[in-house]
Coordinates of N, CA and C in Angstrom, one line a residue:
Chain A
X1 N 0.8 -1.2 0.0 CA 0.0 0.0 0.0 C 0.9 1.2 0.0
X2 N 0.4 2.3 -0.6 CA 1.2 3.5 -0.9 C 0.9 4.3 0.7
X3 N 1.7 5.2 0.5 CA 1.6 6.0 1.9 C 2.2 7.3 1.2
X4 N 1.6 8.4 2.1 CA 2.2 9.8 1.9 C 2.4 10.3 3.0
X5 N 3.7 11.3 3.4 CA 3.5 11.8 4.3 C 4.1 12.8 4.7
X6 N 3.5 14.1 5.1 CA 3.7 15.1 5.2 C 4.0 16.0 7.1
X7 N 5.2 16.4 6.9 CA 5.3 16.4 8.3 C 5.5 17.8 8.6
X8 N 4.8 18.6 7.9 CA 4.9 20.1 8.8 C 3.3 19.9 8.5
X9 N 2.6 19.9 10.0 CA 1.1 20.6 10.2 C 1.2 21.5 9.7
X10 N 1.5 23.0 10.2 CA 1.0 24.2 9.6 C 2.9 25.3 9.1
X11 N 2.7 26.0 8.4 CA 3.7 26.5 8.3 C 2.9 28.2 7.8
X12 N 4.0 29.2 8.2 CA 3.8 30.8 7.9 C 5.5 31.3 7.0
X13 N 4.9 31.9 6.3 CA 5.3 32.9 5.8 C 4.9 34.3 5.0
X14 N 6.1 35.4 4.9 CA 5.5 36.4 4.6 C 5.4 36.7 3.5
X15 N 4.7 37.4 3.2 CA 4.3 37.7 1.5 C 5.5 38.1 1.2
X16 N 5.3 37.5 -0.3 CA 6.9 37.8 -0.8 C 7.7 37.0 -1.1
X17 N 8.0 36.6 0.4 CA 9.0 35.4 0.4 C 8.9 33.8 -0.4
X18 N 9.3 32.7 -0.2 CA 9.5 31.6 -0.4 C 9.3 30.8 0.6
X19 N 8.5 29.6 -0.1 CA 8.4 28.9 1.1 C 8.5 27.5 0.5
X20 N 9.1 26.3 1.1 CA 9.2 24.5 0.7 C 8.5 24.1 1.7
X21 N 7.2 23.3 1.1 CA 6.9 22.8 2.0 C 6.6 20.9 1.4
X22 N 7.2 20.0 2.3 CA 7.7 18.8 2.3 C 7.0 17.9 2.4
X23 N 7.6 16.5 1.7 CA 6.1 15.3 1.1 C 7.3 14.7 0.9
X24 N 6.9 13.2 1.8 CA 7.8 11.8 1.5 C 6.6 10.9 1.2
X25 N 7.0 9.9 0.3 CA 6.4 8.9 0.1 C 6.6 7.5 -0.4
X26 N 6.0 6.7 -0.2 CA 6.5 5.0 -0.1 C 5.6 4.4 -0.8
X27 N 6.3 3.5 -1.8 CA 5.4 2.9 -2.9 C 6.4 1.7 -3.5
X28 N 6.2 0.7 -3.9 CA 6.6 0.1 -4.7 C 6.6 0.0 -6.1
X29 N 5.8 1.1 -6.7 CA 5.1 1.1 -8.1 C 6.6 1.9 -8.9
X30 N 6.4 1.3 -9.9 CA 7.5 2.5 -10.7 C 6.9 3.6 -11.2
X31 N 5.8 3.1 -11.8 CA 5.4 4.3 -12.8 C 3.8 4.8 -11.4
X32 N 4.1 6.0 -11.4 CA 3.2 7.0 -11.1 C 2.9 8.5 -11.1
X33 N 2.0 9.1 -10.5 CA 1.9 10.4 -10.4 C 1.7 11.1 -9.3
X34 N 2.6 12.0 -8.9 CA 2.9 12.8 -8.0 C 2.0 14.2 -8.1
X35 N 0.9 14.5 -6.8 CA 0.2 15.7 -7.3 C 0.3 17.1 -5.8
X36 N 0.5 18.1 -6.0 CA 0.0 19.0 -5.2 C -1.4 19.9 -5.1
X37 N -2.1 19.5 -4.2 CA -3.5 20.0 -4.4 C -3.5 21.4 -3.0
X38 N -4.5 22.4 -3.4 CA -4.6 23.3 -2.7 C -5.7 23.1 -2.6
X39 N -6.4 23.4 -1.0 CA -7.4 23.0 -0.6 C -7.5 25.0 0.0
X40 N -8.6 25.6 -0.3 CA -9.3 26.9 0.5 C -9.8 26.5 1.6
X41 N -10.7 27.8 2.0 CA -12.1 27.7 3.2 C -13.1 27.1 2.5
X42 N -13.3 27.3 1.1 CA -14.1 26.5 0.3 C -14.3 25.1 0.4
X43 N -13.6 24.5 0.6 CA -12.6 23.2 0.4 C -12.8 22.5 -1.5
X44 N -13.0 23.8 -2.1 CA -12.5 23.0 -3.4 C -11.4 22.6 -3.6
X45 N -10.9 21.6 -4.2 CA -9.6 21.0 -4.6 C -9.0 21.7 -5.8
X46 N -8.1 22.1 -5.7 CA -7.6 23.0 -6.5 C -6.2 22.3 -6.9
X47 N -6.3 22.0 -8.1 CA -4.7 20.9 -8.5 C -3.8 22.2 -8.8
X48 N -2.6 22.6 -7.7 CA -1.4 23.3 -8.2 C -0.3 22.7 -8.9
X49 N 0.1 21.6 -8.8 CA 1.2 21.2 -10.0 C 1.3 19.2 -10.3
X50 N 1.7 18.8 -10.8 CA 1.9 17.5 -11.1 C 3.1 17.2 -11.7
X51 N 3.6 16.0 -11.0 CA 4.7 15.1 -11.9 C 4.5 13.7 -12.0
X52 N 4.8 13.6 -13.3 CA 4.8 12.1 -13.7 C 6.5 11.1 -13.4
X53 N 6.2 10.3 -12.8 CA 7.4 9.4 -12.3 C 8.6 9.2 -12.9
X54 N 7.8 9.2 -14.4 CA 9.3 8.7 -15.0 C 9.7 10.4 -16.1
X55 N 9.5 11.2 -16.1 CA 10.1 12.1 -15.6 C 11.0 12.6 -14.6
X56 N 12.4 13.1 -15.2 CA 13.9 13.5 -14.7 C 13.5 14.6 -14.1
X57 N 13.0 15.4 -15.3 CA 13.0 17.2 -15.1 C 11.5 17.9 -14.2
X58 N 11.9 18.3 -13.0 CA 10.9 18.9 -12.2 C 10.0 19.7 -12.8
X59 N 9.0 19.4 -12.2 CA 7.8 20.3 -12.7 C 7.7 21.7 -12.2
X60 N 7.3 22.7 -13.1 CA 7.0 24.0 -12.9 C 5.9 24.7 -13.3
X61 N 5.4 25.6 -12.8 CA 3.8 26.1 -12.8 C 3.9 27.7 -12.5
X62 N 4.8 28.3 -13.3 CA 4.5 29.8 -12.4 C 5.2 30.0 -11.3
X63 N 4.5 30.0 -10.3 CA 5.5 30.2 -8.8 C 5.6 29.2 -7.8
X64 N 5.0 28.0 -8.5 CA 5.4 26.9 -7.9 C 6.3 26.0 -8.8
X65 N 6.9 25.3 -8.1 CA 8.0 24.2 -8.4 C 7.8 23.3 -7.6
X66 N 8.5 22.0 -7.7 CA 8.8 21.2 -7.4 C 10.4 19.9 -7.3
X67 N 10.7 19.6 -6.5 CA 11.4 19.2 -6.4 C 11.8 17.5 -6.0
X68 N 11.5 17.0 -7.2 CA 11.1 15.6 -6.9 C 12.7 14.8 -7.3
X69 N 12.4 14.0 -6.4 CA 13.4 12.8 -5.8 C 13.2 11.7 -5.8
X70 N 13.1 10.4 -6.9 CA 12.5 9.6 -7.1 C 13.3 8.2 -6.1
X71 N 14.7 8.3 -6.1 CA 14.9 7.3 -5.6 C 14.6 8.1 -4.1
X72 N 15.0 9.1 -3.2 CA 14.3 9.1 -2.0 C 12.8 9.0 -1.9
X73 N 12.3 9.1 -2.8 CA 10.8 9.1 -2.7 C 10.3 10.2 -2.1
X74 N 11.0 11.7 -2.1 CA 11.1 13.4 -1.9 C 10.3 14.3 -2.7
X75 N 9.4 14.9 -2.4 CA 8.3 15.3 -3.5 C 8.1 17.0 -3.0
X76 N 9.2 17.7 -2.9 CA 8.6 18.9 -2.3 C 7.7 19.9 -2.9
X77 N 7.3 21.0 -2.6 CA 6.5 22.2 -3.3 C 6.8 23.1 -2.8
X78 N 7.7 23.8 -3.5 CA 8.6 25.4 -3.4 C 7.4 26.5 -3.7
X79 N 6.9 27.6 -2.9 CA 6.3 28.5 -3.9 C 7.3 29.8 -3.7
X80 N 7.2 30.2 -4.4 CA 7.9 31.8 -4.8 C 7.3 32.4 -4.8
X81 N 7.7 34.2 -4.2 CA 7.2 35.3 -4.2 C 5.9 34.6 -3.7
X82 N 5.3 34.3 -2.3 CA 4.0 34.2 -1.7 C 3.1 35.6 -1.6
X83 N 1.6 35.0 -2.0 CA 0.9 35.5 -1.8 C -0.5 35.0 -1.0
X84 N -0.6 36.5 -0.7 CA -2.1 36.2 0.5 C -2.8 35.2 0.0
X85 N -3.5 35.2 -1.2 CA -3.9 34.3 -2.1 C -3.6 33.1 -1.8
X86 N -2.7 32.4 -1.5 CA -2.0 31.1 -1.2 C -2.3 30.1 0.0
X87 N -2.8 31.4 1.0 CA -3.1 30.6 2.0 C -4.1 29.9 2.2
X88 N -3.8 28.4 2.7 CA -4.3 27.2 2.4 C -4.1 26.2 2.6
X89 N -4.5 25.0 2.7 CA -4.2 24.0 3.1 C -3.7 23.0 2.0
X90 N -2.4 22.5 1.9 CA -1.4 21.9 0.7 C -1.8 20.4 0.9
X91 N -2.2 19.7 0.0 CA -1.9 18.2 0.1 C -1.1 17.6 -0.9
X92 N -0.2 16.9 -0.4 CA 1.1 16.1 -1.4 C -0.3 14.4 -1.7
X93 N -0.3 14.8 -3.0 CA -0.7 13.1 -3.0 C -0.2 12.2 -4.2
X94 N -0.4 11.1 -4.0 CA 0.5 10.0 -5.1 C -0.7 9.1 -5.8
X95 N -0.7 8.8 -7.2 CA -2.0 8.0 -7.8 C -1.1 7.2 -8.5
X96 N -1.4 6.0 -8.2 CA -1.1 4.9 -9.2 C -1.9 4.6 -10.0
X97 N -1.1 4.3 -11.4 CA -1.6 3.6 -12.4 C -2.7 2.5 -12.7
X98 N -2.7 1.6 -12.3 CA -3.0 0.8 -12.7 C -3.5 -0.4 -11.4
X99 N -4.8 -1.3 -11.2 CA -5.6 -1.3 -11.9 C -6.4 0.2 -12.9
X100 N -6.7 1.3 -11.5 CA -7.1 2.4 -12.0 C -6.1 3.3 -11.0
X101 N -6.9 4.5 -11.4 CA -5.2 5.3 -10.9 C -6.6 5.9 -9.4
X102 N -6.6 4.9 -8.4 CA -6.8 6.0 -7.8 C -5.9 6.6 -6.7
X103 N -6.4 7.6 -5.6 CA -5.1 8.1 -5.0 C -5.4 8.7 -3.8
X104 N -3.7 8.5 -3.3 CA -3.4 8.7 -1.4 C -3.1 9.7 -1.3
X105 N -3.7 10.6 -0.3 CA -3.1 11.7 0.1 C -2.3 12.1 1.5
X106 N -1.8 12.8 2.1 CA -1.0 13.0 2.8 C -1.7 14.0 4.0
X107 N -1.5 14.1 4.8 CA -2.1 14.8 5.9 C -2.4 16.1 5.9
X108 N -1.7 17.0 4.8 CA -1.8 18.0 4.6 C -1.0 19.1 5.1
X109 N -0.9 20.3 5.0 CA 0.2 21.0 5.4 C -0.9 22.3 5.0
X110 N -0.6 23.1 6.6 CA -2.0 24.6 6.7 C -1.0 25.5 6.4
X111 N -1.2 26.4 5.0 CA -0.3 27.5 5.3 C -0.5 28.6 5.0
X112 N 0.1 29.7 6.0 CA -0.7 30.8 6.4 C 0.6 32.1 5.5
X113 N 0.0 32.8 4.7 CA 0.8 34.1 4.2 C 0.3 34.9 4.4
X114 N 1.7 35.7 5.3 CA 1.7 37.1 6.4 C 1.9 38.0 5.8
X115 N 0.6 39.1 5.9 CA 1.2 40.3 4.8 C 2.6 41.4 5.2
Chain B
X1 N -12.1 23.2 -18.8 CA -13.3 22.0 -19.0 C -12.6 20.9 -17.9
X2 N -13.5 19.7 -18.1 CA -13.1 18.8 -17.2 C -14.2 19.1 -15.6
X3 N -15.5 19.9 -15.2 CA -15.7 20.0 -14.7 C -16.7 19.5 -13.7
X4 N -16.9 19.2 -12.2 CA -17.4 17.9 -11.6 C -18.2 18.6 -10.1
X5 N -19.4 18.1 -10.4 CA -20.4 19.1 -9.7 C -21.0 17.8 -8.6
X6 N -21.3 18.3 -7.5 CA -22.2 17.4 -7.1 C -23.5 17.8 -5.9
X7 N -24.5 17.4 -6.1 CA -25.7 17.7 -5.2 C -25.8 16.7 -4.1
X8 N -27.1 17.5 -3.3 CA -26.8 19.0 -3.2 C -25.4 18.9 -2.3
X9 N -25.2 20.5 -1.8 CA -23.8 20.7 -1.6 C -24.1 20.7 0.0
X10 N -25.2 20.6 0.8 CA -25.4 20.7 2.2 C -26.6 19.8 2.7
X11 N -26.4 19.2 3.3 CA -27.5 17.9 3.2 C -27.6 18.2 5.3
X12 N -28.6 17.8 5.4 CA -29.2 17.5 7.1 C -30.2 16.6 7.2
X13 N -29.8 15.7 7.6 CA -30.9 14.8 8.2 C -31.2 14.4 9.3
X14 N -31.9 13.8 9.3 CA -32.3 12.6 10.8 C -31.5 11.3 11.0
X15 N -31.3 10.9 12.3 CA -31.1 10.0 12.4 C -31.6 8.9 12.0
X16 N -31.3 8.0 11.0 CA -32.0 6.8 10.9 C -32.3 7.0 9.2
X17 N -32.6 8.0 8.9 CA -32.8 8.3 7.3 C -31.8 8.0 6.6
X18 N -32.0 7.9 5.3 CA -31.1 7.3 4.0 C -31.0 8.8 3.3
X19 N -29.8 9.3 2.5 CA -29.2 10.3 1.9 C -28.4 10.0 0.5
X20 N -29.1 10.4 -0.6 CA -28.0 10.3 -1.8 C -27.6 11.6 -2.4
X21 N -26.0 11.4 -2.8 CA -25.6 12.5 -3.0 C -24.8 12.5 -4.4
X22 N -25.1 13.4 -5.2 CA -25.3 12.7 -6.7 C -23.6 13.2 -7.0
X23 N -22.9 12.9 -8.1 CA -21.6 13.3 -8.7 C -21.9 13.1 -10.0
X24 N -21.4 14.7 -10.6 CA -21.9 14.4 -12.0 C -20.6 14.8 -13.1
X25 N -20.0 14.3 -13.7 CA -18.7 15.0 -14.7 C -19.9 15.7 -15.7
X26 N -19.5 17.3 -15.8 CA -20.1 18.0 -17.3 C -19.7 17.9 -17.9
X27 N -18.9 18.2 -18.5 CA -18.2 18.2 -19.9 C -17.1 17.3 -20.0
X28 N -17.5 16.0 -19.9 CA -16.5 14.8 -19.8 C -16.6 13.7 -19.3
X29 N -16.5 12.6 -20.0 CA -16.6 11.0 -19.5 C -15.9 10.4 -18.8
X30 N -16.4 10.2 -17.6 CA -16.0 9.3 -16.2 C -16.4 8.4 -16.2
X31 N -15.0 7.3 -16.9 CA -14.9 5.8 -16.6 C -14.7 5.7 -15.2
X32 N -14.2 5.9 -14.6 CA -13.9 5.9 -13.2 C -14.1 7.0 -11.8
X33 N -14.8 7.4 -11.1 CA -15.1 7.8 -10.4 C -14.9 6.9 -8.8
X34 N -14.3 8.6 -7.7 CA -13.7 7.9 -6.6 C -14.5 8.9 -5.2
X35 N -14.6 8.3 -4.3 CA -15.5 8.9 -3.2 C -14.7 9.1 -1.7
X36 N -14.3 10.4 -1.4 CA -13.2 10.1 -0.3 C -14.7 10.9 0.8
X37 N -13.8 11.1 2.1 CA -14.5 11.4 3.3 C -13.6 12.3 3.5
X38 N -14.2 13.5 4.0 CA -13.0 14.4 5.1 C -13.7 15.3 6.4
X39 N -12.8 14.8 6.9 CA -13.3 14.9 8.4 C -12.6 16.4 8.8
X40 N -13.1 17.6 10.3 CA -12.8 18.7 9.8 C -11.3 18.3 10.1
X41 N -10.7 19.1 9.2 CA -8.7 19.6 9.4 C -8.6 18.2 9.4
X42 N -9.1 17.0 8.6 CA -8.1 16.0 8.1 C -7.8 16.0 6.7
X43 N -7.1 14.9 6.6 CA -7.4 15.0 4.8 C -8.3 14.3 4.5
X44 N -8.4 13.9 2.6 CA -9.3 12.7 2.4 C -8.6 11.6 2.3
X45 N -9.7 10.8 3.0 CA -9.6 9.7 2.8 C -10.8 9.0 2.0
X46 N -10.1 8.1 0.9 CA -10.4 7.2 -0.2 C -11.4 6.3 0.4
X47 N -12.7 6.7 -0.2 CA -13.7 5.3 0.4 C -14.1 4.2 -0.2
X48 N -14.4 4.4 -1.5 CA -14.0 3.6 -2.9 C -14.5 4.2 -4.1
X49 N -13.8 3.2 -5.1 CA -13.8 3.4 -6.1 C -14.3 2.9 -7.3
X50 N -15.5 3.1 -8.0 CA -16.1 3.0 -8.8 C -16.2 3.3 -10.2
X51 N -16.4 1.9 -11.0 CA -16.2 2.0 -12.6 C -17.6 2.0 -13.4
X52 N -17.9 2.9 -14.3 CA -18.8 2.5 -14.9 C -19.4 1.2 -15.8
X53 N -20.8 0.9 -14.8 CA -21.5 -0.4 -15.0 C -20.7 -1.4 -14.5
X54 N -19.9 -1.0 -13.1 CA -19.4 -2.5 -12.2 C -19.5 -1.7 -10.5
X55 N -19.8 -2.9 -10.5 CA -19.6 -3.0 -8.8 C -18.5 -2.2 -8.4
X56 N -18.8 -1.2 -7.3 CA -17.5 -0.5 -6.5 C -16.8 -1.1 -6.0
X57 N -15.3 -0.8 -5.6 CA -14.4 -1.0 -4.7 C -14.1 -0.6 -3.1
X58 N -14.6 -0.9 -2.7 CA -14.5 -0.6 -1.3 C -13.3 -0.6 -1.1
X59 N -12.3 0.5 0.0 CA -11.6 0.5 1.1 C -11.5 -0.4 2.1
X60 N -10.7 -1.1 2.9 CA -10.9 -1.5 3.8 C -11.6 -0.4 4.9
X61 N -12.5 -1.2 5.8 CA -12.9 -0.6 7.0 C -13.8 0.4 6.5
X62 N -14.6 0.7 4.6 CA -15.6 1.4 4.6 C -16.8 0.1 4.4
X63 N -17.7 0.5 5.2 CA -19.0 -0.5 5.1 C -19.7 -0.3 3.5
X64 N -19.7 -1.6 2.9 CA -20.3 -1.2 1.7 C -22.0 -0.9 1.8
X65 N -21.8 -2.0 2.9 CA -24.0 -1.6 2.7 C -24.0 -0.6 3.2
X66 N -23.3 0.1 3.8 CA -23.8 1.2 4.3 C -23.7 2.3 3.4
X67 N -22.3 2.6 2.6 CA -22.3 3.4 1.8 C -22.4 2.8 0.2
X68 N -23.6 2.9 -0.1 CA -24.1 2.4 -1.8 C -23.7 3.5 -2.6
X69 N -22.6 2.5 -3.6 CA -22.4 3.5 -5.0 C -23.0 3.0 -5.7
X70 N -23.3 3.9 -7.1 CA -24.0 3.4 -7.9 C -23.5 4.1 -8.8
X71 N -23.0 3.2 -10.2 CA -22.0 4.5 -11.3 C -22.7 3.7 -12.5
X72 N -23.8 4.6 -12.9 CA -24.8 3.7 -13.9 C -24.7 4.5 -15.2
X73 N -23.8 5.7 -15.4 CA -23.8 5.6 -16.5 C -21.6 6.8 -16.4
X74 N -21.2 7.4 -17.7 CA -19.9 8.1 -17.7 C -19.8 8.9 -17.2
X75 N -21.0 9.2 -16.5 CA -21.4 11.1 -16.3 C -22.3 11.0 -15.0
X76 N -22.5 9.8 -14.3 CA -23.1 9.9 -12.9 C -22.7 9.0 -11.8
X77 N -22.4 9.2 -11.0 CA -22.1 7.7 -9.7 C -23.3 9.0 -8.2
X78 N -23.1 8.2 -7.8 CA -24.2 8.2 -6.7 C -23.5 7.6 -5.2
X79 N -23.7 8.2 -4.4 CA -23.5 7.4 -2.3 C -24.2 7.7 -2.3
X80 N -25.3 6.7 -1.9 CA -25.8 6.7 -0.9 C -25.7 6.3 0.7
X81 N -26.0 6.8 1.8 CA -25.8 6.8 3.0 C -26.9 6.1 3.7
X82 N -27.0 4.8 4.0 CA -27.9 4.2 4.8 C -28.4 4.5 6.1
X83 N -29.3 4.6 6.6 CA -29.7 4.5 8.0 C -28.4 5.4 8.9
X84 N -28.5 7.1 8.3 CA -27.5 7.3 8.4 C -27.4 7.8 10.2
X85 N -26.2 8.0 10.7 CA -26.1 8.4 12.2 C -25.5 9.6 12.2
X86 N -25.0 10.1 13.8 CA -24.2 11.0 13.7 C -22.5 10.7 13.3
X87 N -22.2 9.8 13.7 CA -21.3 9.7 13.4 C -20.9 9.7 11.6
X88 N -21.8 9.9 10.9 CA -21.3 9.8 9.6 C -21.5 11.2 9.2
X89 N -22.0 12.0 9.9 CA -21.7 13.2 9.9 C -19.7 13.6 9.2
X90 N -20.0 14.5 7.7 CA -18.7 14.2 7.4 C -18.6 15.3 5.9
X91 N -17.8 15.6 5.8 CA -17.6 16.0 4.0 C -17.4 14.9 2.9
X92 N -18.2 15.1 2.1 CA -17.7 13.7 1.5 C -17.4 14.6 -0.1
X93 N -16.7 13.7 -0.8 CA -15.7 15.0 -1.7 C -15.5 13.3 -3.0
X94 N -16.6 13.8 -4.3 CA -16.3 12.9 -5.6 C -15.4 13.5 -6.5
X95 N -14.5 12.7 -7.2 CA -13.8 12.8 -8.5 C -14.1 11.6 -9.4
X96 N -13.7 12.4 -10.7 CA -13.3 11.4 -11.9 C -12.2 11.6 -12.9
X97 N -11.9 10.6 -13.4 CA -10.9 10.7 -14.6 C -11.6 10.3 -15.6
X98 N -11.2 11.1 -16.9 CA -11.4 11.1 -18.1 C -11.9 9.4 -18.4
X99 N -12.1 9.6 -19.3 CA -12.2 7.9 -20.3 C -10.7 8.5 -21.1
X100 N -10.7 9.0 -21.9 CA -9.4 9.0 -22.5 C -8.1 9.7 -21.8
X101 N -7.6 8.7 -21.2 CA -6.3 9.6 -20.4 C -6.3 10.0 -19.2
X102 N -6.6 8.6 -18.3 CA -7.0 9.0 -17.0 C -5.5 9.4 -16.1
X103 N -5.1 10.6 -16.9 CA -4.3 10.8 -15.5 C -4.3 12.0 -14.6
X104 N -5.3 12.3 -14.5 CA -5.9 13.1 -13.2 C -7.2 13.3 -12.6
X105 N -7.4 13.4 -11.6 CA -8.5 13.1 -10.8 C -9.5 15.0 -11.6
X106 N -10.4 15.1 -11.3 CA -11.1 15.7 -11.0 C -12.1 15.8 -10.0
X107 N -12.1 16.7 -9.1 CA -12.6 17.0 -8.1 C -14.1 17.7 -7.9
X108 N -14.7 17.6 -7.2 CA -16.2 18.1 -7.0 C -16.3 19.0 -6.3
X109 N -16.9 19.9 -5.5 CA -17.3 20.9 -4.3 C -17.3 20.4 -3.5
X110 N -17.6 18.8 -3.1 CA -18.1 18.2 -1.7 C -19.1 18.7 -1.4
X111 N -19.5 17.6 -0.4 CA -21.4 17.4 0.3 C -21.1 17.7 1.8
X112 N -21.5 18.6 2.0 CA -21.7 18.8 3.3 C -22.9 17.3 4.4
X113 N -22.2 16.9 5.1 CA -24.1 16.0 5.3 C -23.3 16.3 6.9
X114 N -24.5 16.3 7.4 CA -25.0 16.7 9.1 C -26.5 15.7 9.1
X115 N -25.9 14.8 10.6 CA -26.8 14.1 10.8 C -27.1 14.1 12.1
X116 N -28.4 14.6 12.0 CA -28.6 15.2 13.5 C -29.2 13.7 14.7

């Protein structure tokens, strides 16, 4: 069984700045997909970035990045120049392929941008 | 496009009453649709997972009779909530992936349900 896991509860920073916030995970699968979801007050699910497994080159989205590490199984989410906008609840999750892809998420990570 | 609606979005019942809560893909075919739970400031958790015109997959530790999927056509699956209590009081939050190219989920608004 896959597992995700995310070990900062909540994190702050100030607008502007940069912030990584961290996602380990454990799988036996080779091929999969790595996702960052933004959760609001709304609680819509809001997909901020994705990578596919067998992909070398990190994924980028604007002011998010990622920094994926396949043999540690390291999946972080950098954002740049933070905004108020941002703040939110982050989930790192992993979906396997096959039978169907569905998918684990990780405990989530609350983060608060200080004006 | 790709977008995934579901009714209604705030449900209250009684103890003891049955609740369905529809997931619908618009503009796109959902071979597969998936039903998580989120409890408040947790994440989701995967309750199962559902193909069109087959039987769902349950999670370990989710009661199937109690929560009835039904994915009867690309574009609808259904929970229902049996003889529901408070304890099932919960957010419950549907996606689907494409028929062609299932490699991402799409997400719903989630169902508020309160069971009083």
């Amino acid at each position: 069984a896959q597992t995700v896991t995310q070990s900062q509860p909540e994190m702050s920073v100030q607008e502007a700045e940069t912030v990584t916030l961290s996602c380990t995970y454990d799988t036996s699968e080779n091929n999969y997909y790595l996702f960052w979801y933004k959760q609001p007050p709304s609680r819509q699910m809001i997909l901020v970035i994705r990578q596919e497994a067998y992909k070398q080159q990190n994924a980028t989205e604007n002011r998010f990045s990622v920094n994926f590490q396949k043999a540690a199984k390291s999946f972080s989410l950098k954002i740049s120049d933070s905004q108020l906008g941002d703040t939110a609840m982050y989930f790192c999750a992993f979906m396997k392929l096959y039978p169907w892809n569905d998918m684990r998420f990780g405990a989530g990570t609350r983060l608060t941008v200080k004006p | 496009g790709a977008v995934v609606s579901q009714h209604p979005s705030r449900v209250i019942c009684k103890s003891g009453t049955s609740v369905k809560i529809e997931c619908r893909s618009l503009d796109f075919q959902a071979t597969t649709m998936f039903w998580y739970r989120q409890f408040p400031k947790k994440s989701l958790m995967l309750m199962a997972t559902s193909n069109e015109g087959s039987k769902a997959t349950y999670e370990q530790g989710v009661e199937k009779d109690k929560f009835l999927i039904n994915h009867a056509s690309l574009t609808l699956s259904t929970l229902t909530v049996t003889s529901a209590h408070p304890e099932d009081s919960s957010f419950y939050i549907c996606s689907g992936t494409r028929t062609s190219g299932g490699d991402e989920q799409f997400f719903g608004p989630g169902t508020r349900l309160t069971v009083l």
